[in-house]
Amino acid sequence: MTLDDSTLLMISGLVIILCGVSFILNTAMRRNDASGRLWSISFITGMLTALSFSVWSVAPETWWVLVIGNSAYVISIGAIWSGSRVFNGRGPLIWIPLAAGGLTALFTALEGPDAGPWTGSTSLFIGITVFAGLGAAETMRARMRRNLNARILSFCLWIVCAYYVMRTSIFVSLGPDSAIFQDYFGSGITTVITILLVLLSTISMSILQAERSGARALGDVTVGVHSVVGVLSAASFMQQWADWVERASFNGDRLAMIAMDVDNLPQMNTAFGRTFGDTAIRSVAQIIRHYAPTTSLLGHTGAGRFVIVVVTASTTDAEQLAIRLQTALVDEPIDPEQSLRATASFGVVDTDAFGYGLPVLRRALDDSTLQAREEGGNRIVVARRTAV
């Protein structure tokens, strides 16, 4: 059975709508956080795109719906990138996809109906390529880098990016009427690829959201400005951290930051149950509170992740504090009855090496902690600025 382009667009639209409604409802019921809201925007604009293209397929005279569809398509891919940035603890920069969507709408409108079914396609293809590449790169860094479902999402986005690089090249160089474009990059094959990737991406993002929802028990629940485990919650800590960096820069004080990621937390939850994992996080938080300097800033930035900010006299002080915390984890079991102990991956940075730019410090801290984890965990990695 051969399906024409209109039928394929209808099927694609139905798939996108079903996936979008499912994701949005799950996000609203499980965990309505910033990354989930941005990914929901992606699905909402994706549904708007599918509706616009479906309307145009049955009523080609309504060419103006392509202005809406093309703009929404670019915003949809851009919102995936934006949500991934938030998932990784970075700023959303959602204004960039919105601006790109506005430009796509403008270029599509300027071309008008004379371009036929490919009205605005050049700007659309370029927008999809750029944001798919940015999204694929973002899902391969920071906390998403070590998540299998994030890697699946990254794979889908790389496929989209590569496909649209080739599609754009053929479209610009040979035109949409060329045999190569019609055979390999036409509407039919693009729609089939879109359906498959939407299904796979929806599953990946839904599981990512479900995992973050599962981590909510001790990762985000707050009591006032504090996390439920007794140190500053993520939002409060980030405000204080920025304030400390600004004041340290003004006074010329040396600041050091230590990140602790509890090793094998998902495996603990699987093997011993969620209660055991929560107990481990509480125990680690208590060790940090006891062994960190009284004047230090303590934050719980996510389930199993803690950050300590301290004023130091020398570059080795922070490393010595990390060693002291690592030793304390070995000495104090999280389950005295079974003598089970937690380990953690440590990243250490200071302002002498990286200056007083908070984004730079955070990136270096994430990278050093990830390196410690990838080296097997229970490691301390002191970040060093590489010479240029």
CSV table of C-alpha atoms in Angstrom, one decimal:
chain,number,residue,atom,x,y,z
A,1,MET,CA,0.0,0.0,0.0
A,2,THR,CA,1.3,3.4,-1.0
A,3,LEU,CA,0.4,6.4,1.1
A,4,ASP,CA,0.4,9.9,-0.4
A,5,ASP,CA,2.0,12.9,1.3
A,6,SER,CA,-1.3,14.2,2.7
A,7,THR,CA,-2.0,10.9,4.4
A,8,LEU,CA,1.5,10.7,5.8
A,9,LEU,CA,1.2,14.3,7.1
A,10,MET,CA,-2.1,13.3,8.8
A,11,ILE,CA,-0.5,10.2,10.4
A,12,SER,CA,2.5,12.2,11.5
A,13,GLY,CA,0.3,14.9,13.0
A,14,LEU,CA,-1.8,12.3,14.9
A,15,VAL,CA,1.4,10.7,16.3
A,16,ILE,CA,2.8,14.0,17.4
A,17,ILE,CA,-0.4,15.0,19.0
A,18,LEU,CA,-0.7,11.7,20.9
A,19,CYS,CA,2.9,11.9,22.1
A,20,GLY,CA,2.6,15.5,23.0
A,21,VAL,CA,-0.6,15.1,25.0
A,22,SER,CA,0.9,12.1,26.8
A,23,PHE,CA,4.1,13.9,27.7
A,24,ILE,CA,2.4,17.1,28.8
A,25,LEU,CA,0.0,15.2,31.1
A,26,ASN,CA,2.7,13.2,32.6
A,27,THR,CA,4.8,16.3,33.2
A,28,ALA,CA,1.9,18.1,34.8
A,29,MET,CA,1.1,15.1,37.1
A,30,ARG,CA,4.6,14.0,38.0
A,31,ARG,CA,7.0,16.9,38.0
A,32,ASN,CA,6.1,20.3,36.7
A,33,ASP,CA,9.6,21.8,36.7
A,34,ALA,CA,11.4,24.2,34.3
A,35,SER,CA,12.9,21.6,32.0
A,36,GLY,CA,9.6,19.7,31.8
A,37,ARG,CA,7.7,23.0,30.9
A,38,LEU,CA,10.2,23.8,28.2
A,39,TRP,CA,9.9,20.3,26.7
A,40,SER,CA,6.1,20.7,26.9
A,41,ILE,CA,6.5,23.9,24.9
A,42,SER,CA,8.4,21.8,22.3
A,43,PHE,CA,5.5,19.4,22.1
A,44,ILE,CA,2.9,22.1,22.0
A,45,THR,CA,4.6,23.9,19.1
A,46,GLY,CA,5.2,20.5,17.5
A,47,MET,CA,1.5,19.9,17.6
A,48,LEU,CA,0.9,23.3,16.2
A,49,THR,CA,3.3,22.5,13.4
A,50,ALA,CA,1.5,19.2,12.6
A,51,LEU,CA,-1.9,21.0,12.6
A,52,SER,CA,-0.6,23.7,10.3
A,53,PHE,CA,0.9,21.4,7.8
A,54,SER,CA,-2.2,19.2,7.8
A,55,VAL,CA,-4.4,22.2,7.1
A,56,TRP,CA,-2.1,23.3,4.2
A,57,SER,CA,-2.1,19.7,2.8
A,58,VAL,CA,-5.9,19.7,2.4
A,59,ALA,CA,-6.2,23.4,1.5
A,60,PRO,CA,-3.1,24.6,-0.3
A,61,GLU,CA,-4.6,28.0,-0.9
A,62,THR,CA,-4.2,28.8,2.8
A,63,TRP,CA,-0.4,29.2,2.3
A,64,TRP,CA,-0.2,31.5,5.3
A,65,VAL,CA,-0.5,28.6,7.7
A,66,LEU,CA,3.0,27.7,6.6
A,67,VAL,CA,4.2,30.9,8.4
A,68,ILE,CA,2.8,29.5,11.6
A,69,GLY,CA,4.0,25.9,10.9
A,70,ASN,CA,7.5,26.8,10.0
A,71,SER,CA,7.9,29.2,12.9
A,72,ALA,CA,6.5,26.6,15.4
A,73,TYR,CA,8.7,23.9,14.0
A,74,VAL,CA,11.9,25.9,14.7
A,75,ILE,CA,10.7,26.8,18.2
A,76,SER,CA,9.9,23.2,18.9
A,77,ILE,CA,13.4,22.0,18.2
A,78,GLY,CA,14.9,25.0,20.0
A,79,ALA,CA,12.8,24.3,23.1
A,80,ILE,CA,14.3,20.8,23.3
A,81,TRP,CA,17.7,22.4,23.5
A,82,SER,CA,16.5,25.0,26.0
A,83,GLY,CA,15.0,22.3,28.2
A,84,SER,CA,18.1,20.3,28.1
A,85,ARG,CA,20.1,23.3,29.2
A,86,VAL,CA,17.9,23.6,32.2
A,87,PHE,CA,18.1,19.9,32.9
A,88,ASN,CA,21.9,20.4,33.0
A,89,GLY,CA,21.5,23.2,35.5
A,90,ARG,CA,22.2,26.0,33.0
A,91,GLY,CA,20.1,29.0,31.9
A,92,PRO,CA,17.3,28.3,29.4
A,93,LEU,CA,18.0,31.0,26.8
A,94,ILE,CA,14.5,30.3,25.4
A,95,TRP,CA,14.5,33.8,23.8
A,96,ILE,CA,16.9,32.4,21.2
A,97,PRO,CA,14.5,29.8,19.8
A,98,LEU,CA,11.7,32.4,20.0
A,99,ALA,CA,13.7,34.9,18.0
A,100,ALA,CA,14.6,32.2,15.5
A,101,GLY,CA,11.0,31.3,15.2
A,102,GLY,CA,10.1,34.9,14.6
A,103,LEU,CA,12.7,35.3,11.9
A,104,THR,CA,11.5,32.1,10.2
A,105,ALA,CA,8.0,33.4,10.2
A,106,LEU,CA,9.2,36.7,8.7
A,107,PHE,CA,11.2,35.0,5.9
A,108,THR,CA,8.3,32.6,5.1
A,109,ALA,CA,5.9,35.5,4.9
A,110,LEU,CA,8.2,37.5,2.6
A,111,GLU,CA,8.5,34.6,0.2
A,112,GLY,CA,4.7,34.4,0.0
A,113,PRO,CA,2.7,31.9,-2.0
A,114,ASP,CA,4.8,32.1,-5.1
A,115,ALA,CA,7.3,29.6,-3.7
A,116,GLY,CA,4.6,26.9,-3.5
A,117,PRO,CA,4.8,24.1,-1.1
A,118,TRP,CA,8.4,25.0,-0.2
A,119,THR,CA,7.6,28.5,1.1
A,120,GLY,CA,10.1,29.4,3.8
A,121,SER,CA,11.9,26.1,3.6
A,122,THR,CA,15.4,27.4,3.5
A,123,SER,CA,15.1,29.3,6.8
A,124,LEU,CA,13.1,26.4,8.3
A,125,PHE,CA,15.8,23.8,7.4
A,126,ILE,CA,18.6,26.0,8.7
A,127,GLY,CA,16.8,26.6,12.0
A,128,ILE,CA,16.1,22.9,12.5
A,129,THR,CA,19.7,22.0,11.7
A,130,VAL,CA,21.2,24.6,14.1
A,131,PHE,CA,18.9,23.7,17.1
A,132,ALA,CA,19.1,20.0,16.5
A,133,GLY,CA,22.9,20.2,16.6
A,134,LEU,CA,22.8,22.4,19.7
A,135,GLY,CA,20.4,20.1,21.4
A,136,ALA,CA,22.4,17.0,20.5
A,137,ALA,CA,25.6,18.6,22.0
A,138,GLU,CA,23.8,19.7,25.1
A,139,THR,CA,22.4,16.2,25.8
A,140,MET,CA,26.0,14.9,25.7
A,141,ARG,CA,27.3,17.2,28.5
A,142,ALA,CA,27.1,17.6,32.3
A,143,ARG,CA,24.5,15.5,34.1
A,144,MET,CA,22.7,14.3,30.9
A,145,ARG,CA,26.0,12.9,29.6
A,146,ARG,CA,25.9,9.9,31.9
A,147,ASN,CA,22.2,9.1,31.4
A,148,LEU,CA,21.3,6.4,28.9
A,149,ASN,CA,18.0,8.0,27.9
A,150,ALA,CA,19.7,11.3,27.3
A,151,ARG,CA,22.1,9.5,25.0
A,152,ILE,CA,19.1,8.1,23.1
A,153,LEU,CA,17.7,11.7,22.8
A,154,SER,CA,21.1,12.9,21.7
A,155,PHE,CA,21.2,10.1,19.0
A,156,CYS,CA,17.8,11.3,17.7
A,157,LEU,CA,18.9,14.9,17.5
A,158,TRP,CA,22.2,14.1,15.8
A,159,ILE,CA,20.2,12.1,13.2
A,160,VAL,CA,17.9,15.1,12.7
A,161,CYS,CA,20.9,17.5,12.4
A,162,ALA,CA,22.8,15.3,9.9
A,163,TYR,CA,19.7,14.7,7.9
A,164,TYR,CA,18.8,18.4,7.6
A,165,VAL,CA,22.4,19.3,6.8
A,166,MET,CA,22.1,17.1,3.8
A,167,ARG,CA,18.6,18.1,3.0
A,168,THR,CA,19.4,21.8,3.1
A,169,SER,CA,22.5,21.3,1.0
A,170,ILE,CA,20.6,19.4,-1.7
A,171,PHE,CA,17.6,21.9,-1.5
A,172,VAL,CA,19.9,24.9,-2.0
A,173,SER,CA,22.2,23.4,-4.6
A,174,LEU,CA,19.9,21.3,-6.8
A,175,GLY,CA,16.4,22.5,-5.8
A,176,PRO,CA,13.4,20.6,-4.6
A,177,ASP,CA,12.5,19.3,-8.0
A,178,SER,CA,15.7,17.4,-8.4
A,179,ALA,CA,15.6,13.6,-8.5
A,180,ILE,CA,18.0,13.3,-5.6
A,181,PHE,CA,15.9,15.5,-3.4
A,182,GLN,CA,12.6,13.8,-4.3
A,183,ASP,CA,14.0,10.3,-3.8
A,184,TYR,CA,15.9,10.8,-0.6
A,185,PHE,CA,14.8,14.0,1.0
A,186,GLY,CA,11.2,14.5,-0.1
A,187,SER,CA,8.2,15.0,2.2
A,188,GLY,CA,7.3,11.3,2.3
A,189,ILE,CA,10.6,10.0,3.6
A,190,THR,CA,11.0,13.0,5.9
A,191,THR,CA,7.6,12.4,7.5
A,192,VAL,CA,8.4,8.7,8.1
A,193,ILE,CA,11.8,9.6,9.7
A,194,THR,CA,10.0,12.3,11.8
A,195,ILE,CA,7.4,9.8,13.1
A,196,LEU,CA,10.1,7.3,14.2
A,197,LEU,CA,12.3,10.0,15.9
A,198,VAL,CA,9.3,11.6,17.6
A,199,LEU,CA,8.3,8.3,19.1
A,200,LEU,CA,11.8,7.5,20.3
A,201,SER,CA,12.4,11.1,21.6
A,202,THR,CA,9.1,11.1,23.5
A,203,ILE,CA,10.0,7.9,25.3
A,204,SER,CA,13.4,9.2,26.2
A,205,MET,CA,12.2,12.6,27.5
A,206,SER,CA,9.4,10.9,29.4
A,207,ILE,CA,11.8,8.6,31.2
A,208,LEU,CA,14.1,11.5,31.9
A,209,GLN,CA,11.3,13.4,33.5
A,210,ALA,CA,10.1,10.3,35.4
A,211,GLU,CA,13.7,9.8,36.8
A,212,ARG,CA,13.8,13.4,38.0
A,213,SER,CA,10.4,12.9,39.5
A,214,GLY,CA,11.7,9.8,41.4
A,215,ALA,CA,14.7,11.9,42.6
A,216,ARG,CA,12.3,14.5,44.0
A,217,ALA,CA,12.0,12.8,47.4
A,218,LEU,CA,15.3,14.2,48.6
A,219,GLY,CA,16.6,16.1,45.6
A,220,ASP,CA,14.2,19.1,45.6
A,221,VAL,CA,11.8,19.0,48.6
A,222,THR,CA,12.5,22.0,50.7
A,223,VAL,CA,11.8,23.2,54.2
A,224,GLY,CA,12.0,27.0,54.0
A,225,VAL,CA,15.2,27.8,52.2
A,226,HIS,CA,16.7,24.4,53.1
A,227,SER,CA,16.6,21.1,51.4
A,228,VAL,CA,14.9,18.4,53.4
A,229,VAL,CA,18.3,17.0,54.3
A,230,GLY,CA,19.3,20.1,56.2
A,231,VAL,CA,21.5,22.1,53.9
A,232,LEU,CA,20.5,24.9,51.5
A,233,SER,CA,18.1,23.9,48.7
A,234,ALA,CA,19.3,24.3,45.1
A,235,ALA,CA,17.5,27.7,44.5
A,236,SER,CA,18.6,29.2,47.7
A,237,PHE,CA,22.2,27.9,47.3
A,238,MET,CA,22.5,29.3,43.8
A,239,GLN,CA,21.6,32.8,45.0
A,240,GLN,CA,24.0,32.6,47.9
A,241,TRP,CA,26.8,31.2,45.7
A,242,ALA,CA,26.4,34.0,43.2
A,243,ASP,CA,26.5,36.5,46.1
A,244,TRP,CA,29.7,34.9,47.6
A,245,VAL,CA,31.5,35.0,44.3
A,246,GLU,CA,30.6,38.6,43.7
A,247,ARG,CA,31.8,39.7,47.2
A,248,ALA,CA,34.9,37.6,47.0
A,249,SER,CA,35.8,39.2,43.7
A,250,PHE,CA,35.3,42.7,45.2
A,251,ASN,CA,37.5,41.8,48.3
A,252,GLY,CA,40.0,39.7,46.5
A,253,ASP,CA,39.3,36.6,48.6
A,254,ARG,CA,40.2,33.1,47.3
A,255,LEU,CA,37.1,30.9,47.0
A,256,ALA,CA,37.1,27.1,46.5
A,257,MET,CA,34.2,24.9,45.5
A,258,ILE,CA,33.9,21.2,46.1
A,259,ALA,CA,31.2,19.1,44.4
A,260,MET,CA,30.2,15.7,45.8
A,261,ASP,CA,28.2,13.2,43.7
A,262,VAL,CA,27.1,10.1,45.7
A,263,ASP,CA,28.3,7.2,43.6
A,264,ASN,CA,25.9,4.5,42.4
A,265,LEU,CA,22.8,6.1,43.8
A,266,PRO,CA,20.4,4.6,41.1
A,267,GLN,CA,21.9,1.2,41.8
A,268,MET,CA,21.4,1.6,45.5
A,269,ASN,CA,17.7,2.5,45.0
A,270,THR,CA,17.3,-0.6,42.7
A,271,ALA,CA,19.2,-3.0,45.0
A,272,PHE,CA,18.0,-1.8,48.4
A,273,GLY,CA,15.0,0.3,47.7
A,274,ARG,CA,14.2,4.1,47.7
A,275,THR,CA,14.3,4.3,51.5
A,276,PHE,CA,17.9,3.1,51.6
A,277,GLY,CA,18.9,5.6,49.0
A,278,ASP,CA,17.2,8.4,50.9
A,279,THR,CA,19.0,7.3,54.1
A,280,ALA,CA,22.3,7.4,52.2
A,281,ILE,CA,21.7,11.0,51.1
A,282,ARG,CA,20.8,12.0,54.6
A,283,SER,CA,23.9,10.4,56.0
A,284,VAL,CA,26.1,12.1,53.4
A,285,ALA,CA,24.5,15.4,54.2
A,286,GLN,CA,25.1,15.0,57.9
A,287,ILE,CA,28.8,14.1,57.3
A,288,ILE,CA,29.1,17.3,55.2
A,289,ARG,CA,27.5,19.4,57.9
A,290,HIS,CA,29.9,18.0,60.5
A,291,TYR,CA,33.2,18.1,58.6
A,292,ALA,CA,32.8,21.2,56.5
A,293,PRO,CA,34.0,24.5,58.0
A,294,THR,CA,31.4,26.3,60.0
A,295,THR,CA,31.8,29.4,57.7
A,296,SER,CA,31.3,27.4,54.5
A,297,LEU,CA,28.3,27.5,52.2
A,298,LEU,CA,26.5,24.1,51.9
A,299,GLY,CA,24.1,23.3,49.1
A,300,HIS,CA,22.0,20.3,47.9
A,301,THR,CA,21.8,21.0,44.2
A,302,GLY,CA,20.1,17.7,43.3
A,303,ALA,CA,19.5,14.1,44.5
A,304,GLY,CA,22.8,12.9,45.6
A,305,ARG,CA,24.8,16.0,44.6
A,306,PHE,CA,26.2,18.5,47.1
A,307,VAL,CA,28.3,21.6,46.6
A,308,ILE,CA,30.5,23.3,49.3
A,309,VAL,CA,31.8,26.8,48.9
A,310,VAL,CA,34.6,27.9,51.3
A,311,VAL,CA,37.1,30.8,51.7
A,312,THR,CA,40.6,29.3,51.6
A,313,ALA,CA,44.0,30.5,52.4
A,314,SER,CA,45.8,28.3,49.9
A,315,THR,CA,45.1,26.2,46.8
A,316,THR,CA,45.5,23.0,48.7
A,317,ASP,CA,43.0,23.7,51.4
A,318,ALA,CA,40.0,22.6,49.3
A,319,GLU,CA,41.7,19.4,48.3
A,320,GLN,CA,42.4,18.6,51.9
A,321,LEU,CA,38.8,19.2,52.8
A,322,ALA,CA,37.7,16.9,50.0
A,323,ILE,CA,40.1,14.2,51.4
A,324,ARG,CA,38.7,14.7,54.9
A,325,LEU,CA,35.1,14.3,53.6
A,326,GLN,CA,36.1,11.2,51.5
A,327,THR,CA,37.7,9.7,54.6
A,328,ALA,CA,34.6,10.4,56.7
A,329,LEU,CA,32.5,8.6,54.2
A,330,VAL,CA,34.6,5.5,54.6
A,331,ASP,CA,34.7,5.8,58.4
A,332,GLU,CA,31.0,6.3,59.0
A,333,PRO,CA,28.6,3.6,57.6
A,334,ILE,CA,25.3,4.7,56.2
A,335,ASP,CA,23.8,1.4,57.5
A,336,PRO,CA,25.5,0.3,60.7
A,337,GLU,CA,23.7,-3.0,60.8
A,338,GLN,CA,25.1,-4.0,57.4
A,339,SER,CA,28.3,-1.9,57.6
A,340,LEU,CA,27.4,-0.4,54.2
A,341,ARG,CA,29.3,2.8,53.3
A,342,ALA,CA,28.7,5.4,50.6
A,343,THR,CA,31.4,6.7,48.3
A,344,ALA,CA,31.3,9.9,46.3
A,345,SER,CA,33.0,11.5,43.3
A,346,PHE,CA,34.6,14.8,44.1
A,347,GLY,CA,35.4,17.8,41.9
A,348,VAL,CA,37.4,20.7,43.2
A,349,VAL,CA,37.9,24.2,41.7
A,350,ASP,CA,39.1,27.6,43.0
A,351,THR,CA,39.0,31.2,41.8
A,352,ASP,CA,42.8,31.3,41.5
A,353,ALA,CA,42.6,29.0,38.6
A,354,PHE,CA,39.3,30.0,37.0
A,355,GLY,CA,38.6,33.5,38.2
A,356,TYR,CA,35.3,34.9,39.5
A,357,GLY,CA,33.0,34.1,36.6
A,358,LEU,CA,30.2,31.9,38.1
A,359,PRO,CA,29.3,30.1,34.8
A,360,VAL,CA,33.0,29.2,34.3
A,361,LEU,CA,33.4,28.0,37.8
A,362,ARG,CA,30.2,25.9,37.5
A,363,ARG,CA,31.3,24.4,34.2
A,364,ALA,CA,34.8,23.5,35.6
A,365,LEU,CA,33.2,22.0,38.7
A,366,ASP,CA,30.8,19.8,36.6
A,367,ASP,CA,33.6,18.7,34.4
A,368,SER,CA,35.9,17.7,37.2
A,369,THR,CA,33.2,15.9,39.1
A,370,LEU,CA,32.2,14.0,35.9
A,371,GLN,CA,35.8,13.1,35.3
A,372,ALA,CA,36.0,11.6,38.9
A,373,ARG,CA,32.9,9.6,38.2
A,374,GLU,CA,34.1,8.3,34.9
A,375,GLU,CA,37.4,7.2,36.5
A,376,GLY,CA,35.4,4.8,38.6
A,377,GLY,CA,34.1,7.0,41.4
A,378,ASN,CA,35.4,7.5,44.9
A,379,ARG,CA,37.9,9.9,43.3
A,380,ILE,CA,39.0,13.5,43.9
A,381,VAL,CA,39.7,15.5,40.7
A,382,VAL,CA,41.2,19.0,41.1
A,383,ALA,CA,40.4,21.1,38.0
A,384,ARG,CA,43.3,22.8,36.4
A,385,ARG,CA,43.0,25.5,33.8
A,386,THR,CA,44.7,24.3,30.7
A,387,ALA,CA,47.2,26.6,29.0
A,388,VAL,CA,46.1,28.2,25.8
